[in-house]
Short mmCIF file of C-alpha atoms in Angstrom, two decimals:
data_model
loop_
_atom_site.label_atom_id
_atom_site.label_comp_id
_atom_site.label_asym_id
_atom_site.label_seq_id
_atom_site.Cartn_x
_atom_site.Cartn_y
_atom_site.Cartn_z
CA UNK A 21 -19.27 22.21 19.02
CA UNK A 22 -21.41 19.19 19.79
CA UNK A 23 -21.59 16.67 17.36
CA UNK A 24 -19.16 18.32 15.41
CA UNK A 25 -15.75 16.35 14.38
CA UNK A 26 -12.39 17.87 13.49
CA UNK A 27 -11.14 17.14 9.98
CA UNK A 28 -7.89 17.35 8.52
CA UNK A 29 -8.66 17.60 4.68
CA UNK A 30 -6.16 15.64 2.16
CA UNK A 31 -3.57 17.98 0.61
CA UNK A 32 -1.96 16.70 -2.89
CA UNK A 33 -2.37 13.11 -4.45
CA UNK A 34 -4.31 10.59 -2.51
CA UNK A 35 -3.38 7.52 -3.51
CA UNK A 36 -6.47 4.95 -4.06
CA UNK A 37 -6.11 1.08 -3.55
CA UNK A 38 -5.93 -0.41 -6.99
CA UNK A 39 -7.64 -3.60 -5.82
CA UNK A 40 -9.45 -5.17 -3.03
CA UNK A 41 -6.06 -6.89 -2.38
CA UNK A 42 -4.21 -3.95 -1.83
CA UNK A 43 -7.13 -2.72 0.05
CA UNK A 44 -6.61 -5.96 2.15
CA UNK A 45 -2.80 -5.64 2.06
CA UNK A 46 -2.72 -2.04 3.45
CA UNK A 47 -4.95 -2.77 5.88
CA UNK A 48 -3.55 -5.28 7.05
CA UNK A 49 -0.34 -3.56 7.38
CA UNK A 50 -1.96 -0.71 9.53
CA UNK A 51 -3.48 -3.30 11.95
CA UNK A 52 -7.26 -1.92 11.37
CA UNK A 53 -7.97 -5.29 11.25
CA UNK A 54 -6.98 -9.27 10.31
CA UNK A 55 -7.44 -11.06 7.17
CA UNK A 56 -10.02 -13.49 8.67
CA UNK A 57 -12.26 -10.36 9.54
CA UNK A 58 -11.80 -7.68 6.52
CA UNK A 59 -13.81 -4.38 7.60
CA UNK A 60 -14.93 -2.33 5.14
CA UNK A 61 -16.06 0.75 7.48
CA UNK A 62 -13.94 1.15 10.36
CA UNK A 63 -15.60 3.28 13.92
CA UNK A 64 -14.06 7.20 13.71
CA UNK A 65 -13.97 8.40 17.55
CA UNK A 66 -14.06 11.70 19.36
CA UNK A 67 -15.08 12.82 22.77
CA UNK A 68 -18.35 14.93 20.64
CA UNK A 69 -18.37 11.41 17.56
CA UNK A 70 -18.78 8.34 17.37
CA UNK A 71 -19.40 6.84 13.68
CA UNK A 72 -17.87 4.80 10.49
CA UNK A 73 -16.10 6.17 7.79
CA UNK A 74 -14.25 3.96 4.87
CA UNK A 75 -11.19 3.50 3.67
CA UNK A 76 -10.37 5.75 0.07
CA UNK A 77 -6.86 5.88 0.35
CA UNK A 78 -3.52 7.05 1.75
CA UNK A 79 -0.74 9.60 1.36
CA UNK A 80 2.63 9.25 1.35
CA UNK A 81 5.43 11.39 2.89
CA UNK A 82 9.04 11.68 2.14
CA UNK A 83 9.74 10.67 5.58
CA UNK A 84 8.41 7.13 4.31
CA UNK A 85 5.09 7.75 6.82
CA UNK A 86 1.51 6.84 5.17
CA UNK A 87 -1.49 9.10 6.26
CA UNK A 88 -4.64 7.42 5.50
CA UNK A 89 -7.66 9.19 3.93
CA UNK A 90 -10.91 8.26 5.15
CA UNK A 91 -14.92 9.20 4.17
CA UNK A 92 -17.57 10.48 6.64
CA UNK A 93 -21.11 9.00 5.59
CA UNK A 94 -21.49 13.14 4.45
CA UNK A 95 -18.67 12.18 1.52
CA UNK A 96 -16.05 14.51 3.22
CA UNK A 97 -12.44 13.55 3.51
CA UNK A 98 -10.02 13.42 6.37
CA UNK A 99 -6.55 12.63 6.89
CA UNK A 100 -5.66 10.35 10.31
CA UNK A 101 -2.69 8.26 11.43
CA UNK A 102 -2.73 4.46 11.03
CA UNK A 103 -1.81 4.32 14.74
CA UNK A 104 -4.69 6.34 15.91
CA UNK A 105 -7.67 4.83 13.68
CA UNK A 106 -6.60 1.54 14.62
CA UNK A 107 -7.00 2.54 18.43
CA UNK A 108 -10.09 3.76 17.57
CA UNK A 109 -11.20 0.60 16.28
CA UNK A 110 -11.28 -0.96 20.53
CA UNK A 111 -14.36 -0.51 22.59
CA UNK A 112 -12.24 0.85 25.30
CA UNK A 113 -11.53 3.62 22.97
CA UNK A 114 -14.95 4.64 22.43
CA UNK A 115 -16.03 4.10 26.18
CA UNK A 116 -13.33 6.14 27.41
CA UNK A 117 -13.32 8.97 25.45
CA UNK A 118 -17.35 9.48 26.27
CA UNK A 119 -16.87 8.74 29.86
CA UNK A 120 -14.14 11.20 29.89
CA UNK A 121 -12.21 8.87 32.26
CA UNK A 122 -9.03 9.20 30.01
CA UNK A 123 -9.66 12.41 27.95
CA UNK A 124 -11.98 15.55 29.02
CA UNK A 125 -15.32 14.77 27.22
CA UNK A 126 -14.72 19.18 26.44
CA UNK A 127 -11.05 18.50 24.68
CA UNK A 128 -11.41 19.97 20.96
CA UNK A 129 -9.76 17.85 18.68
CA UNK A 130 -7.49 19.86 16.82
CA UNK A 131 -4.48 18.71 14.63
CA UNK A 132 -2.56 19.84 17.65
CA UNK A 133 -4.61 16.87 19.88
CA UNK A 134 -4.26 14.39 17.00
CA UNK A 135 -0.63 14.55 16.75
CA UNK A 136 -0.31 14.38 20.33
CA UNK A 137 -2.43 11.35 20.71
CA UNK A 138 -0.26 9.36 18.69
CA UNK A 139 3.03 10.47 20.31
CA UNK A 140 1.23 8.65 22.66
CA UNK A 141 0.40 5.52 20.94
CA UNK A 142 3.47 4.87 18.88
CA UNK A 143 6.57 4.26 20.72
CA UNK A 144 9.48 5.65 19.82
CA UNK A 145 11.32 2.73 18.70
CA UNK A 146 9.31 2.47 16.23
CA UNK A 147 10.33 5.14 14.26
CA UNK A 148 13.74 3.98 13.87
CA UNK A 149 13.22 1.77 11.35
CA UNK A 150 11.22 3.94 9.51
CA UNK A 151 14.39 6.36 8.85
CA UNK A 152 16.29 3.46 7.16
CA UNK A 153 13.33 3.27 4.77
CA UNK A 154 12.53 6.74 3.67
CA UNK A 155 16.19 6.72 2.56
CA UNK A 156 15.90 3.57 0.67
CA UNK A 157 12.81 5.24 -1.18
CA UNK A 158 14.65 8.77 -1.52
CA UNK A 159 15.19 6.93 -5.16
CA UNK A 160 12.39 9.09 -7.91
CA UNK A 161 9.82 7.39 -8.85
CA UNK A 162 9.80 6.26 -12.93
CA UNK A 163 7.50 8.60 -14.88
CA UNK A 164 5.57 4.92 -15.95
CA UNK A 165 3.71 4.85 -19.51
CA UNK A 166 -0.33 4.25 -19.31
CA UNK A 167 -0.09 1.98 -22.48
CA UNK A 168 1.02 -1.41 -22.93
CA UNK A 169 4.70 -1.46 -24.09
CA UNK A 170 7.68 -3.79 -25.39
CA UNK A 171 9.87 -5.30 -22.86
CA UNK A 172 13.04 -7.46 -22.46
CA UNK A 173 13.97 -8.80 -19.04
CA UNK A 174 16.08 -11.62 -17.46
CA UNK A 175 14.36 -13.66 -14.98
CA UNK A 176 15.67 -13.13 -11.43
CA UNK A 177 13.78 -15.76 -9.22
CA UNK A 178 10.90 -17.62 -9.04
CA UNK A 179 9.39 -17.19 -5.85
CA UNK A 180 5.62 -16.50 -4.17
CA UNK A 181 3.70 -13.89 -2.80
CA UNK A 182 0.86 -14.06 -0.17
CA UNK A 183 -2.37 -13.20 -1.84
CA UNK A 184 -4.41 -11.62 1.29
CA UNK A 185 -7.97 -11.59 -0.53
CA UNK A 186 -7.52 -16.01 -0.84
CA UNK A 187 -5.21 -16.45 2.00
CA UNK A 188 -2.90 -18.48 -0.40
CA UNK A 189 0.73 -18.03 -2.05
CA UNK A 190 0.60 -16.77 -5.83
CA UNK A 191 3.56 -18.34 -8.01
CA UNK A 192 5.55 -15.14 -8.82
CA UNK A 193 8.21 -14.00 -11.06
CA UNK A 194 11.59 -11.53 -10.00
CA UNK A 195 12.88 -9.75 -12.72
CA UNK A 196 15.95 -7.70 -13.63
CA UNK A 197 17.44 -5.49 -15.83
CA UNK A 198 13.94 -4.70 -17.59
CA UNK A 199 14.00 -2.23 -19.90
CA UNK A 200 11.05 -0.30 -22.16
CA UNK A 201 12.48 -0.95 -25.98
CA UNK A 202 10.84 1.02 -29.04
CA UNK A 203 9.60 4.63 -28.99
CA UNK A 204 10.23 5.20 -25.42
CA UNK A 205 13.26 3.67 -24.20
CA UNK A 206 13.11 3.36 -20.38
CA UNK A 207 15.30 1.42 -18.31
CA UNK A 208 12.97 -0.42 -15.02
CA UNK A 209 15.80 -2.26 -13.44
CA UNK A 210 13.74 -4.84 -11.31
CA UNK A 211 10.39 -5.53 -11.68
CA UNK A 212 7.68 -8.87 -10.91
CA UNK A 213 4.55 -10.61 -12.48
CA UNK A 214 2.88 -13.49 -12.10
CA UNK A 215 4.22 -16.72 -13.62
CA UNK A 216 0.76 -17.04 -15.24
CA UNK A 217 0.23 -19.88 -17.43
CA UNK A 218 1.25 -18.58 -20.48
CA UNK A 219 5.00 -17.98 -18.58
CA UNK A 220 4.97 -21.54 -17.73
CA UNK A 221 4.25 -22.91 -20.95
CA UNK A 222 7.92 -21.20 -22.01
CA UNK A 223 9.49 -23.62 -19.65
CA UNK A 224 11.65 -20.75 -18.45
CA UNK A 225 14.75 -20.97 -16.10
CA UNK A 226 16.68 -18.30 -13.92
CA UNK A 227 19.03 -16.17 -15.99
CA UNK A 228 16.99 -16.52 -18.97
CA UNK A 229 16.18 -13.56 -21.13
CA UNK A 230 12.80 -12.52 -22.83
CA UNK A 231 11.24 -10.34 -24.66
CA UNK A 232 7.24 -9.51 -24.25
CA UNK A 233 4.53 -6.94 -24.46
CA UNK A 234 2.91 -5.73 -20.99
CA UNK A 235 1.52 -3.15 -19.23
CA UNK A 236 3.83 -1.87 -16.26
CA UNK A 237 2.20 -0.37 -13.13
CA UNK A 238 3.49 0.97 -9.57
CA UNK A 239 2.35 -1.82 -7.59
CA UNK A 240 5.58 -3.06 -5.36
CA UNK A 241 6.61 -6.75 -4.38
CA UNK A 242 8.79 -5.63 -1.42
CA UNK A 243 10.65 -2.55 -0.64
CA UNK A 244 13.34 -2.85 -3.32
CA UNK A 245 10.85 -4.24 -6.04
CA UNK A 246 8.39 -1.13 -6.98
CA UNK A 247 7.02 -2.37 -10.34
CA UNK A 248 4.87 -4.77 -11.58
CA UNK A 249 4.23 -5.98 -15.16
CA UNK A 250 0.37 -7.10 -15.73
CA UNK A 251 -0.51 -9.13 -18.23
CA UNK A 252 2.45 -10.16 -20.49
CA UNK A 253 2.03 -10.70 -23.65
CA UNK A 254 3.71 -12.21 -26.83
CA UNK A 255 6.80 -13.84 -25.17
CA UNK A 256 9.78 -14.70 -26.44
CA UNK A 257 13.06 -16.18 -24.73
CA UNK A 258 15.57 -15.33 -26.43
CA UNK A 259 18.28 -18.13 -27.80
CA UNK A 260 21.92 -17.37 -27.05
#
């Protein structure tokens, strides 16, 4: 079994970054690494393996956990916990593991071994937390159209959102009660965008409403705010 390395192939959707930003965002998130010093392979570590993979994307469970899903320079596909790739990513890791002074360089890393390993590493205080979210996101997910759409909204908040890929704030926009109007009625609830400069030029206040064409995607601003609307289109505010 030398040289060989346990994988746990991807079962179901994997979902892909949409961006380099959410690349950078997720990352981030998992601790792999900071935002001054983006990787874009990451060391994958055995007692037999030692070698970089890449990021291609993550899965999601109902308990609210993320798996990420990474590629070996063959193109094959494994699953592994944030927690344990990022302790892979120290050099005591590596050293360790080879030396055998922590694991037996002869362990077989199984899915049995994996889990266990990150018993290790994550405390369990940290999964407390984690149970208020998965029932915050027990909500369905909207069945989102591909196309751009019509749209009237009332505007929440103006607020920003850290843009990892610049290290600076975007001007944002909340929005609420936003609603799909036409062939395809769909009500959104909230939603954000970017207060672009076509938004601005509307000289728009809180509690206004508008109407506009845009395409909607399943890119969240927070854990309450799933949905973004990309390029908006066509605005109107609408006169009481």
């Amino acid at each position: 079994m030398a040289n060989s390395v346990y994988k746990i192939p991807p079962v179901g959707e994997i979902l892909t970054f949409e961006n380099r930003e959410e690349y950078i965002e997720k990352g981030l998130e998992w601790s792999l690494f900071t935002a001054r010093s983006v990787k874009d392979e990451l060391w994958y570590k055995t007692s037999h393996y030692q070698g970089k993979v890449k990021l291609v994307g993550f899965q999601v469970y109902s308990n609210g956990f993320n798996t990420i899903v990474v590629e070996f320079e063959d193109g094959s596909l494994s699953c592994i916990h944030p927690a344990y790739l990022k302790e892979m990513q120290s050099n005591s890791f590596g050293k360790e593991l080879l030396s055998g002074t922590v694991y037996d360089t002869a362990i077989e890393i199984t899915k049995d071994t994996i889990e266990a390993l990150v018993e290790e590493i994550v405390p369990e205080k940290a999964s407390k937390p984690k149970e208020k979210k998965s029932k915050k996101e027990k909500k369905s997910k909207l069945a989102l159209p591909e196309d751009k759409v019509h749209f009237t909204a009332k505007i929440k908040e103006f607020t920003v959102k850290m843009n990892h890929f610049t290290g600076e704030e975007d001007e944002v926009i909340l929005l609420e009660d936003v609603q799909i109007i036409g062939e395809s009625e769909l009500f959104i609830g909230d939603a954000w965008c970017a207060y672009s400069k076509t938004l601005k030029k509307l000289e728009l206040e809180e509690h206004d409403r508008i109407e506009f064409d845009g395409k909607i995607v399943d890119k969240k601003f927070n854990k309450e705010i799933l949905y973004k609307i990309n390029n908006p289109s066509k605005l109107k505010k609408e006169v009481d």
